[in-house]
Tab-separated table of C-alpha atoms in Angstrom:
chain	number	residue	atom	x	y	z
A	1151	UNK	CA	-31.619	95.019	128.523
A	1152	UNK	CA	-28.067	95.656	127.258
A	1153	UNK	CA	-26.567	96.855	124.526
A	1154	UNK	CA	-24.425	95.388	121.415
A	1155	UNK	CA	-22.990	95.574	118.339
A	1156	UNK	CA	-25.659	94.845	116.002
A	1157	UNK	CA	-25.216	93.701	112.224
A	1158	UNK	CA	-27.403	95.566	109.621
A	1159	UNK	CA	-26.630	93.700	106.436
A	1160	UNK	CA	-28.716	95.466	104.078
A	1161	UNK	CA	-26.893	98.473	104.739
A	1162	UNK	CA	-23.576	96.783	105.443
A	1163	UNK	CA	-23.091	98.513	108.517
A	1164	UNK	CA	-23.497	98.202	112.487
A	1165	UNK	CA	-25.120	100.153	115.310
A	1166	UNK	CA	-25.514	100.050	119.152
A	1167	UNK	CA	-28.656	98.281	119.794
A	1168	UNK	CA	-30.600	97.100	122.852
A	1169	UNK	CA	-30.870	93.577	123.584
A	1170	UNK	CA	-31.921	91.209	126.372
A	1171	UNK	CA	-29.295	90.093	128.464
A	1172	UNK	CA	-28.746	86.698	128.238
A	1173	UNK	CA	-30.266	84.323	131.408
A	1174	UNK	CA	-28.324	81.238	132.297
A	1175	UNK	CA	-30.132	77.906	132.535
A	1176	UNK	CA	-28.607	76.050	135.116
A	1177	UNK	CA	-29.912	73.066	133.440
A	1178	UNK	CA	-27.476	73.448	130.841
A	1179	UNK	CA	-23.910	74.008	130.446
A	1180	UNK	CA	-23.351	77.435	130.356
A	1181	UNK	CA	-21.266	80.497	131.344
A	1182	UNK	CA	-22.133	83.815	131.960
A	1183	UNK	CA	-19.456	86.631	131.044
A	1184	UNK	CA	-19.701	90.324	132.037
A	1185	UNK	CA	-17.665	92.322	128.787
A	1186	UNK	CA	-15.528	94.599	130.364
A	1187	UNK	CA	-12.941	95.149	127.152
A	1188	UNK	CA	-12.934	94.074	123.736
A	1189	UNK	CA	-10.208	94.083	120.508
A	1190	UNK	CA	-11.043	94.847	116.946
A	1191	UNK	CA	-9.593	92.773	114.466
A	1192	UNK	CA	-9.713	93.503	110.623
A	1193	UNK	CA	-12.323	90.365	110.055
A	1194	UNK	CA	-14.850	91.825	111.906
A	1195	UNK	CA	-14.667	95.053	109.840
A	1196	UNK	CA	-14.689	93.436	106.702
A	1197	UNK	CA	-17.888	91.005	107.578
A	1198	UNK	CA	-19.704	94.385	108.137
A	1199	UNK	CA	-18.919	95.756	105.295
A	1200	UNK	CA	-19.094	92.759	103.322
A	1201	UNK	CA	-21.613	91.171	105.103
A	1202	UNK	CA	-22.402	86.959	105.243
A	1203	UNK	CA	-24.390	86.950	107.953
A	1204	UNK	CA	-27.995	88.303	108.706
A	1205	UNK	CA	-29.531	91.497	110.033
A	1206	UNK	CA	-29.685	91.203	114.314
A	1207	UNK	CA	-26.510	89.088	114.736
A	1208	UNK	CA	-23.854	90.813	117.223
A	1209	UNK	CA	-20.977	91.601	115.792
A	1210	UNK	CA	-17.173	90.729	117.403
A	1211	UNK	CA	-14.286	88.331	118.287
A	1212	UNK	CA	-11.948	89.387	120.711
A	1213	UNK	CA	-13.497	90.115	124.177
A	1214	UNK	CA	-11.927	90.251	128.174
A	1215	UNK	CA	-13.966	90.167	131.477
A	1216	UNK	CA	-15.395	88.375	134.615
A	1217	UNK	CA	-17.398	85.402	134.902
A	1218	UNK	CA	-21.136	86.721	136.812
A	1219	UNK	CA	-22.945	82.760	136.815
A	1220	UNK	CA	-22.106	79.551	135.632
A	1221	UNK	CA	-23.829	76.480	135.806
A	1222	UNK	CA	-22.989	74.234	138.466
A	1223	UNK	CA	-21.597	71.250	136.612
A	1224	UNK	CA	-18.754	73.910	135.346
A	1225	UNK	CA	-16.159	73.304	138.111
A	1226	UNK	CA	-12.825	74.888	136.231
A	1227	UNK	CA	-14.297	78.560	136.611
A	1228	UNK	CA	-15.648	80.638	139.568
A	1229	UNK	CA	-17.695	83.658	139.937
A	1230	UNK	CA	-15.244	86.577	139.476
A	1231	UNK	CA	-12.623	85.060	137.387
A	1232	UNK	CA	-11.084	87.058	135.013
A	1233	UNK	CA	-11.408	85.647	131.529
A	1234	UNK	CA	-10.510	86.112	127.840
A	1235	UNK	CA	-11.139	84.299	124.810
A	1236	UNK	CA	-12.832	84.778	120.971
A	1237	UNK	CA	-15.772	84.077	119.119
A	1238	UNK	CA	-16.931	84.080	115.501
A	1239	UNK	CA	-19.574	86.906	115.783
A	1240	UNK	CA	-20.821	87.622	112.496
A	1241	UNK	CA	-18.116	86.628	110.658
A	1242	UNK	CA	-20.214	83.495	109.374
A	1243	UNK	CA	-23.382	82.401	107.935
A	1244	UNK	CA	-24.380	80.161	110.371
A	1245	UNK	CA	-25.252	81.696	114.021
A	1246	UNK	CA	-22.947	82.169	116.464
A	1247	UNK	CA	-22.415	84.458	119.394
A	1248	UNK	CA	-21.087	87.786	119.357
A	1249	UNK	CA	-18.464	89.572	121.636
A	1250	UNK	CA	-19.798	93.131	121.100
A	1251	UNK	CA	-21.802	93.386	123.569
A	1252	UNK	CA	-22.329	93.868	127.516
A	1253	UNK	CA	-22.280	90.429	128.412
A	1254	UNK	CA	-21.265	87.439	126.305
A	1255	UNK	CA	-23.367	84.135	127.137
A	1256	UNK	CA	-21.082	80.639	126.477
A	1257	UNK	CA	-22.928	77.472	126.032
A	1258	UNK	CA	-21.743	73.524	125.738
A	1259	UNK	CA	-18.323	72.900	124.318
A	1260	UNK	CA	-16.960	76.897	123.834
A	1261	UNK	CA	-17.360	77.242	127.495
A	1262	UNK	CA	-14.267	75.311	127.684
A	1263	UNK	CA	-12.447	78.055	124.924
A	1264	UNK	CA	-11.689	80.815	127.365
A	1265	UNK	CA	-8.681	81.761	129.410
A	1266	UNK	CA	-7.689	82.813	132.969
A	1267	UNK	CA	-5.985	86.528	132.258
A	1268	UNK	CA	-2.986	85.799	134.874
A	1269	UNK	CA	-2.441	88.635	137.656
A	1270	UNK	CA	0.259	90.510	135.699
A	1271	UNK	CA	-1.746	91.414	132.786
A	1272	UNK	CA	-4.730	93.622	132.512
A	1273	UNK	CA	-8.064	92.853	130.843
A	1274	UNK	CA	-7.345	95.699	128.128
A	1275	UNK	CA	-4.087	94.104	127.336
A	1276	UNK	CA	-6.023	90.287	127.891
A	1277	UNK	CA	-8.695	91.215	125.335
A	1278	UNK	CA	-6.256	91.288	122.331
A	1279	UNK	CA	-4.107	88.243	122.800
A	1280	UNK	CA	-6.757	85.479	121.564
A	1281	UNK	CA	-7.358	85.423	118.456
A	1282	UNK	CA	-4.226	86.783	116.927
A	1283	UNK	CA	-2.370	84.563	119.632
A	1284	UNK	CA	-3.858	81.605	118.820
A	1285	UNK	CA	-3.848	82.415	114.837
A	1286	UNK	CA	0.146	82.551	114.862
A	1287	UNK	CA	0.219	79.802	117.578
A	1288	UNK	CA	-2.041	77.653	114.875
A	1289	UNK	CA	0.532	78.676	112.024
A	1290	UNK	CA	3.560	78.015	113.803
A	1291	UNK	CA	2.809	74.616	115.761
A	1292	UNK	CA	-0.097	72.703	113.983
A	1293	UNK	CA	0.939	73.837	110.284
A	1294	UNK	CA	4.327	74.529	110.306
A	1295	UNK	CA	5.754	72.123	112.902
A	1296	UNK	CA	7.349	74.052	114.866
A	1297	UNK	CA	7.917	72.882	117.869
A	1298	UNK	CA	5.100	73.788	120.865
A	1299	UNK	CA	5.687	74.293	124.554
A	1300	UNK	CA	2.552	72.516	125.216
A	1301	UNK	CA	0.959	69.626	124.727
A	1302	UNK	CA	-2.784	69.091	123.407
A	1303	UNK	CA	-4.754	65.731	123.571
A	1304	UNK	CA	-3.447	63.799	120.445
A	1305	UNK	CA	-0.020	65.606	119.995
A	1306	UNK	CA	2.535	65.885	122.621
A	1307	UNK	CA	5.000	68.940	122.522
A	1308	UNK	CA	8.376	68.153	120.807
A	1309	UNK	CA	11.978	69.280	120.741
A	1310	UNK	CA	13.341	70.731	117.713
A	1311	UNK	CA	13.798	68.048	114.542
A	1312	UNK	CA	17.047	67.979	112.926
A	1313	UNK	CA	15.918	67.841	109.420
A	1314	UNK	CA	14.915	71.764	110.138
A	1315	UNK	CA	18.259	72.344	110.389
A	1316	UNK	CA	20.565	74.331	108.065
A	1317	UNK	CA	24.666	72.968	107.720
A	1318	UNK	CA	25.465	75.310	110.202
A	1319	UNK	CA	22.405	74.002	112.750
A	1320	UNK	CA	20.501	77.030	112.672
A	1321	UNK	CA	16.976	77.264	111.620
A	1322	UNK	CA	15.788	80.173	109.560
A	1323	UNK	CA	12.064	81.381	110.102
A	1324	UNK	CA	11.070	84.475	108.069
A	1325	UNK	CA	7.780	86.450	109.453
A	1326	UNK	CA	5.989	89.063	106.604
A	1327	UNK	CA	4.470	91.534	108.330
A	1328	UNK	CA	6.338	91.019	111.725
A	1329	UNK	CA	4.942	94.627	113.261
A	1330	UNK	CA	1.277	93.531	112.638
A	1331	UNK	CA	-0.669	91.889	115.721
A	1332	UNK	CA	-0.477	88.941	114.507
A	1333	UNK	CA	2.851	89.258	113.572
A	1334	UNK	CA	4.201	90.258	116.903
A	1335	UNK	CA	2.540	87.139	118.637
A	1336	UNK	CA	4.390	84.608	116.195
A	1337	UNK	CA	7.921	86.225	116.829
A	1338	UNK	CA	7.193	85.266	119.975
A	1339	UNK	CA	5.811	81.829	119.722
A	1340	UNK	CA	8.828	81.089	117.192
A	1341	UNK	CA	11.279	82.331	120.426
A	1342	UNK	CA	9.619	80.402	122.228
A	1343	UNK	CA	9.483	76.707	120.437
A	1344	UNK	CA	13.582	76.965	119.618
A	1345	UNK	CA	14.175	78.102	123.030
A	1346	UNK	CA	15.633	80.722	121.543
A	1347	UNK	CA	18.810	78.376	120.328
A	1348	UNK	CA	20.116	77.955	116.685
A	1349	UNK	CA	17.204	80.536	115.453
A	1350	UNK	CA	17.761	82.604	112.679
A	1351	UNK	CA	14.824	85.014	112.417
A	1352	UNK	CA	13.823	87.112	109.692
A	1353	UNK	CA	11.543	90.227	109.962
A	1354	UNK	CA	10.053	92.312	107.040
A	1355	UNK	CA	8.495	95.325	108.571
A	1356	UNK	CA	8.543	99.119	108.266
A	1357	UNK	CA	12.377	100.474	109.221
A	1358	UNK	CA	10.180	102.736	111.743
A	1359	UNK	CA	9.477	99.425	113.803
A	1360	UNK	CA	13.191	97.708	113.760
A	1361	UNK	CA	14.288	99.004	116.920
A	1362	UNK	CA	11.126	97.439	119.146
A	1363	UNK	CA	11.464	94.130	116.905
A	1364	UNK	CA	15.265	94.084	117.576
A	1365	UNK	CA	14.255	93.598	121.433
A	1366	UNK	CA	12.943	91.312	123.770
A	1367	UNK	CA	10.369	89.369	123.374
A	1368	UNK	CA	10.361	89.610	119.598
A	1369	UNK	CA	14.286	89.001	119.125
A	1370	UNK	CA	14.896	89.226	115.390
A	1371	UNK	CA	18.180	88.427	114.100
A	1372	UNK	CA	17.895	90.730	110.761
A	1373	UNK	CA	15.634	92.978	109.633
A	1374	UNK	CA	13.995	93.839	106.157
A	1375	UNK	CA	12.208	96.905	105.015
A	1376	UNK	CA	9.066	95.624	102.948
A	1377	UNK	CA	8.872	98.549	100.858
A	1378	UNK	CA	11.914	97.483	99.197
A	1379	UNK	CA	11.192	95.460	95.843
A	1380	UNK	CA	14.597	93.121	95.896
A	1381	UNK	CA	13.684	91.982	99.438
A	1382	UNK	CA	13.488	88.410	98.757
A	1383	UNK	CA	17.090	88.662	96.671
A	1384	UNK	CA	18.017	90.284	99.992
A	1385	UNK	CA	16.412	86.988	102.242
A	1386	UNK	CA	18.788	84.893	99.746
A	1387	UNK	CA	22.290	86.759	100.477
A	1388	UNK	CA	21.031	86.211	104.094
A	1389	UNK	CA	20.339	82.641	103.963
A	1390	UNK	CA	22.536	81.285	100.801
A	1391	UNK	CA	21.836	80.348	97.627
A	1392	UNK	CA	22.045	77.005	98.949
A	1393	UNK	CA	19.772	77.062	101.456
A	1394	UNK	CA	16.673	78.970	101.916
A	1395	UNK	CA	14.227	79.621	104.650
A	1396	UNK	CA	13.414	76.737	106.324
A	1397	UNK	CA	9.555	78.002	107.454
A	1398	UNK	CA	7.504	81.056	107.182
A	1399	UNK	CA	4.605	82.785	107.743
A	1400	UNK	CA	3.147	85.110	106.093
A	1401	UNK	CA	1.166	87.462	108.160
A	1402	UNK	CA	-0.680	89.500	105.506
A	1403	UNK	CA	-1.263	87.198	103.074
A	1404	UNK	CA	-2.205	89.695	100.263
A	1405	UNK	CA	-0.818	90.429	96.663
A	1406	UNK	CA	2.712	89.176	96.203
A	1407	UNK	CA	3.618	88.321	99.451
A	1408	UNK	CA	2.523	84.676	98.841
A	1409	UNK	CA	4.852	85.055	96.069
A	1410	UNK	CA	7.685	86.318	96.998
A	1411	UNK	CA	7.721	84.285	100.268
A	1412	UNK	CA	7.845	81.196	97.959
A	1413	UNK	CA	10.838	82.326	96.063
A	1414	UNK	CA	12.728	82.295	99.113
A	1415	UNK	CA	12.038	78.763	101.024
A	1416	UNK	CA	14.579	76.020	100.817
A	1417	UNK	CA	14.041	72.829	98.587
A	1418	UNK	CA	13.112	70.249	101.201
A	1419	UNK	CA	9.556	69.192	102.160
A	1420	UNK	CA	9.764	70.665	105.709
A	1421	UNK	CA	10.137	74.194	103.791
A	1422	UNK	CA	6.502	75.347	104.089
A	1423	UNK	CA	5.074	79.032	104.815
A	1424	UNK	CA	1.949	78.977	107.070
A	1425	UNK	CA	-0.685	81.898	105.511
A	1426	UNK	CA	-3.923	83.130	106.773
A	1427	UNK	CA	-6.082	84.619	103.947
A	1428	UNK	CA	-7.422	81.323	101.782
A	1429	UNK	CA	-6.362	81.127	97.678
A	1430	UNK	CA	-10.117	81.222	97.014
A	1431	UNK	CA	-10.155	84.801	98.791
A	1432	UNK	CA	-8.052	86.070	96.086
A	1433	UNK	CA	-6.426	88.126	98.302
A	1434	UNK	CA	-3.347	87.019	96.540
A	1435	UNK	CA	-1.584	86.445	93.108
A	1436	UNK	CA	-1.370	82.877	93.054
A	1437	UNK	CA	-0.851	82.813	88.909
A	1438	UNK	CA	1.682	80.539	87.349
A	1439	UNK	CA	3.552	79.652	90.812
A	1440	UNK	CA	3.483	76.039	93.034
A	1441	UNK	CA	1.237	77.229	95.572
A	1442	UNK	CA	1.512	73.382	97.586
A	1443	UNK	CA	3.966	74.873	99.899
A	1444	UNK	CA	1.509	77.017	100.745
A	1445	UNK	CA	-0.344	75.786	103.939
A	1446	UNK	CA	-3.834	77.476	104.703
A	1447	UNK	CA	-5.759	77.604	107.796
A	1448	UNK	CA	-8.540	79.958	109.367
A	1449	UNK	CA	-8.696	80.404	113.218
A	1450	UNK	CA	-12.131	79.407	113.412
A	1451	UNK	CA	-11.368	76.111	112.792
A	1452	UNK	CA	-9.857	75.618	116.283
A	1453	UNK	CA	-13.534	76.327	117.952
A	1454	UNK	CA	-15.257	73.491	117.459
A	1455	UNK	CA	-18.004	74.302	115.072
A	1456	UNK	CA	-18.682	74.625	111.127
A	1457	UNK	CA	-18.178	77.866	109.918
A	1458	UNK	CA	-20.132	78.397	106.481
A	1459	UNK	CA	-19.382	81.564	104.386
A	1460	UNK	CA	-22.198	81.512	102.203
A	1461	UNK	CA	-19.816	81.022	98.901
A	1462	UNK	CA	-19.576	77.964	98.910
A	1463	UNK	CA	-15.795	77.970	101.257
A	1464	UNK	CA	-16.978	76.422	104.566
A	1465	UNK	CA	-14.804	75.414	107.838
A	1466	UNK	CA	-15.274	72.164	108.776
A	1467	UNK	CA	-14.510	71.504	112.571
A	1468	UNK	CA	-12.239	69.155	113.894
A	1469	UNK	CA	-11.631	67.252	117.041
A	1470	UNK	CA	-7.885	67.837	116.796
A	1471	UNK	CA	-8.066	71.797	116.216
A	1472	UNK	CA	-10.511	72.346	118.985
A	1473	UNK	CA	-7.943	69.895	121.181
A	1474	UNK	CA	-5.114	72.479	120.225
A	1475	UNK	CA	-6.931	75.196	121.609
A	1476	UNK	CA	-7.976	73.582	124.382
A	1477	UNK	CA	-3.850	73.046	124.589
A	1478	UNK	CA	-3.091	76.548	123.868
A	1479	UNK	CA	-5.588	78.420	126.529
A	1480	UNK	CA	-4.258	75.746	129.192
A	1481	UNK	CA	-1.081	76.999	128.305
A	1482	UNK	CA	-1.731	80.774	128.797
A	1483	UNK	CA	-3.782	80.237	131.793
A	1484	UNK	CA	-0.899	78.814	133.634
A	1485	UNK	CA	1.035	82.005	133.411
A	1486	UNK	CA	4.169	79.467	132.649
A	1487	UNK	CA	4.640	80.747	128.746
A	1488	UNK	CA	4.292	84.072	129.794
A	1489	UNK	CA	3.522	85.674	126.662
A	1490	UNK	CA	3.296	89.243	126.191
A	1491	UNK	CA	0.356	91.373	125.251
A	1492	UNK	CA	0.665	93.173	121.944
A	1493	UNK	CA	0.970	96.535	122.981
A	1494	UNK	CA	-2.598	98.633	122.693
A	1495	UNK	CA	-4.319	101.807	121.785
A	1496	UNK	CA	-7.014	102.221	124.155
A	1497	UNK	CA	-9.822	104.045	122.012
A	1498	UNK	CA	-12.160	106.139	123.836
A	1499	UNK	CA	-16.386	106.380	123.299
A	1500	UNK	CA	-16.917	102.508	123.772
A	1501	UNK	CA	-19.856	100.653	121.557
A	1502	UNK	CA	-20.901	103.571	119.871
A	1503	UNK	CA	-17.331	104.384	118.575
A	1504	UNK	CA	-16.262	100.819	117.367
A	1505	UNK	CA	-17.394	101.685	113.921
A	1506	UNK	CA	-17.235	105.140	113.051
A	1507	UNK	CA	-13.792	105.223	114.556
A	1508	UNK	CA	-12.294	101.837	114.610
A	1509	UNK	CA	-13.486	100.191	111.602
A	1510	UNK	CA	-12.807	103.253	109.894
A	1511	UNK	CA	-9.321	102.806	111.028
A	1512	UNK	CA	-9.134	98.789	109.712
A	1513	UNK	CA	-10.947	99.834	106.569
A	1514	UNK	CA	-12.351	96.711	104.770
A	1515	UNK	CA	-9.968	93.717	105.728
A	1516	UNK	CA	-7.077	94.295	103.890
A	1517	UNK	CA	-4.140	96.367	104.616
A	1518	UNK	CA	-3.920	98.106	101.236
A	1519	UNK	CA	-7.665	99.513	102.259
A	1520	UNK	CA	-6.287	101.072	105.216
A	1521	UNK	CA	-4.648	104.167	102.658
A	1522	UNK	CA	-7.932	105.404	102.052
A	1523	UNK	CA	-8.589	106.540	106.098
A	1524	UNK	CA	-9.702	109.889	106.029
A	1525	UNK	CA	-7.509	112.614	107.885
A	1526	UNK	CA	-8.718	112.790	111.506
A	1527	UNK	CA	-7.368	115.140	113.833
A	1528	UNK	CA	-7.988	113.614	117.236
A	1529	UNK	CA	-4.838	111.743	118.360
A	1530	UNK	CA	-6.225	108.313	118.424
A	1531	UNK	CA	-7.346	108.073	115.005
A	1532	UNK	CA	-3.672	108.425	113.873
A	1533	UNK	CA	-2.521	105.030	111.056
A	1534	UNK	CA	-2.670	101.724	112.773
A	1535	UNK	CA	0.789	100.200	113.109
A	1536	UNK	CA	2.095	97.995	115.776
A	1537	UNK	CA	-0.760	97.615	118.194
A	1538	UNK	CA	-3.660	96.356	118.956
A	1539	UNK	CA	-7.315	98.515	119.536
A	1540	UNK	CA	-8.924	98.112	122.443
A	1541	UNK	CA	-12.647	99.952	123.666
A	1542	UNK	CA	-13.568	99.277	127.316
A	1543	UNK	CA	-17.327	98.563	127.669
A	1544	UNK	CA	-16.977	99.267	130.866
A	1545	UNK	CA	-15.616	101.878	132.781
């Protein structure tokens, strides 16, 4: 037996439960995976506490550790590789695996969706990259345009267009929320499609976190307090009255920020923010404002399978999203983007801690929920700001 995660969705909670380990079938394709860290990310808190899918599924996305079998027709992995990679635990009606857990069990197609964790980083640092990674890497190449230093079957990677261009050649991205996870991975990603040429970037962020955004390898070119209500009249001085922000992406995706975002993109169709909480969420205000600039996307779409959420909002999957993944783990596996870990909070007490502690921490899903936290004296229950958190299962 091992233990896991376990949904109870009657009384919207989880606890450590035992479970069989999975056995591989080495008549099918399938990968074994021992769990040796994983990442919490606010969806898996808020399908607990809002739960879609049924009592006994394991809960969990993010997950790092070490291939123990495979099946023999798998020939791009080896016993003992170091892997990372996400799942949709129970953040969907329809069963799929959870990372939660002891040991994670791949099967058909997602055994291709993992990634070699290169020498340099550790499995800690390994187990938080992939699904904020490949959320911003989804906003910023696939809906935004920006261009990718990869290549994925159907798209090849591309230079810079000039139509993103302002008068003075420079393209202006503006990132809400650029001190959140996934906010740190998309400066990056931005960096890194311009080459780091004829970029303008944008930040709004708390003034506490402009020093580490001001560096390498997050390089913003001005920075904006968010707390400040005239913000977007600020983005305008910065850009011209003319002009506007070319892209954006909105990394919270809640209230105004939709909004406000909108008031400040330019006026030709390339102008497009990239958000990550759906208009049917409600998440935010999208009353009496052109929300077609708006461009939508959920990360599950990129794993080849459906994703129903029980309301009536399903993910359908596509060959092309799965391909960019595909694209994007290639590309972290080779070492030759080299991007770098967000930085983490290791959390101590493992399994048993994940939800008293670190959902308590995320709060429901939203960042406004996140106020409520009662006061906690231990060190590593201090607000969440600027990194990611990280239980070992394993010692």
């Amino acid at each position: 037996m091992m233990k896991a995660l376990v949904l109870n969705a009657e009384a919207k909670t989880a606890s450590v439960q035992p479970i069989p380990i999975p056995k591989l079938d080495h008549g099918k394709r399938q990968l074994l995976i021992r769990i040796e860290a994983i990442a919490l990310n606010p969806v898996d808190s808020l399908y607990v506490r809002n739960p879609i899918g049924e009592t006994g599924r394991t809960v969990g996305s993010d997950f790092a550790g070490v291939v123990v079998a495979i099946s023999p027709s798998q020939k791009q992995l080896q016993i003992g590789d170091r892997i990372a990679g996400l799942v949709q635990g129970s953040n969907s009606a329809n069963p799929r695996p959870g990372a939660f857990a002891e040991y994670l069990l791949l099967e058909d197609d997602d055994v291709d969706l993992v990634w070699k964790v290169p020498s340099w980083m550790t499995l800690e640092e390994a187990a938080g990259v992939s699904l904020c990674g490949l959320t911003a890497a989804q906003g910023a190449y696939c809906r935004l345009g920006i261009p990718a230093p990869f290549s994925w079957a159907g798209k090849s990677s591309s230079g810079a267009t000039s139509s993103s261009e302002g008068e003075d050649g420079t393209t202006t991205v503006l990132i809400y929320g650029a001190s959140t996870s996934l906010g740190l991975y998309a400066a990056q990603l931005v960096n890194i499609g311009f080459g780091g040429k004829n970029l303008r970037l944008i930040g709004l962020a708390s003034k506490s976190k402009f020093e580490m955004l001001r560096k390498e390898p997050y390089n913003y070119t001005h920075l904006l307090d968010y707390h400040s209500p005239d913000w977007p009249s600020q983005v305008r001085d910065i850009v011209g009255e003319e002009g506007g922000v070319d892209y954006a992406l909105d990394c919270i995706s809640e209230g105004d920020t939709v909004r406000n975002i909108l008031s400040t993109l330019g006026k030709e169709p390339h102008n497009k923010v990239a958000i990550f909480r759906s208009k049917q969420s409600r998440a935010w205000d999208s009353d009496g404002i052109d929300t077609s600039k708006a461009i939508y996307g959920a990360v599950w779409e990129g794993l080849g399978h459906d994703i129903v959420y029980g309301n009536g909002m399903n993910i359908r999957a596509t060959e092309e999203s799965r391909n960019f993944t595909v694209g994007f783990y290639n590309w972290l596996s080779s070492g030759k983007g080299k991007l770098e870990p967000n930085p983490i909070r290791l959390m101590p007490g493992g399994l048993e801690r994940i939800v008293p502690d670190g959902f308590a921490l995320l709060g429901g899903g939203r960042m406004e929920d996140r106020d409520g936290v009662r006061e906690q004296t231990e060190e590593w229950m201090r607000p969440v700001s600027a990194e990611k958190l990280v239980y070992m299962i394993r010692d």
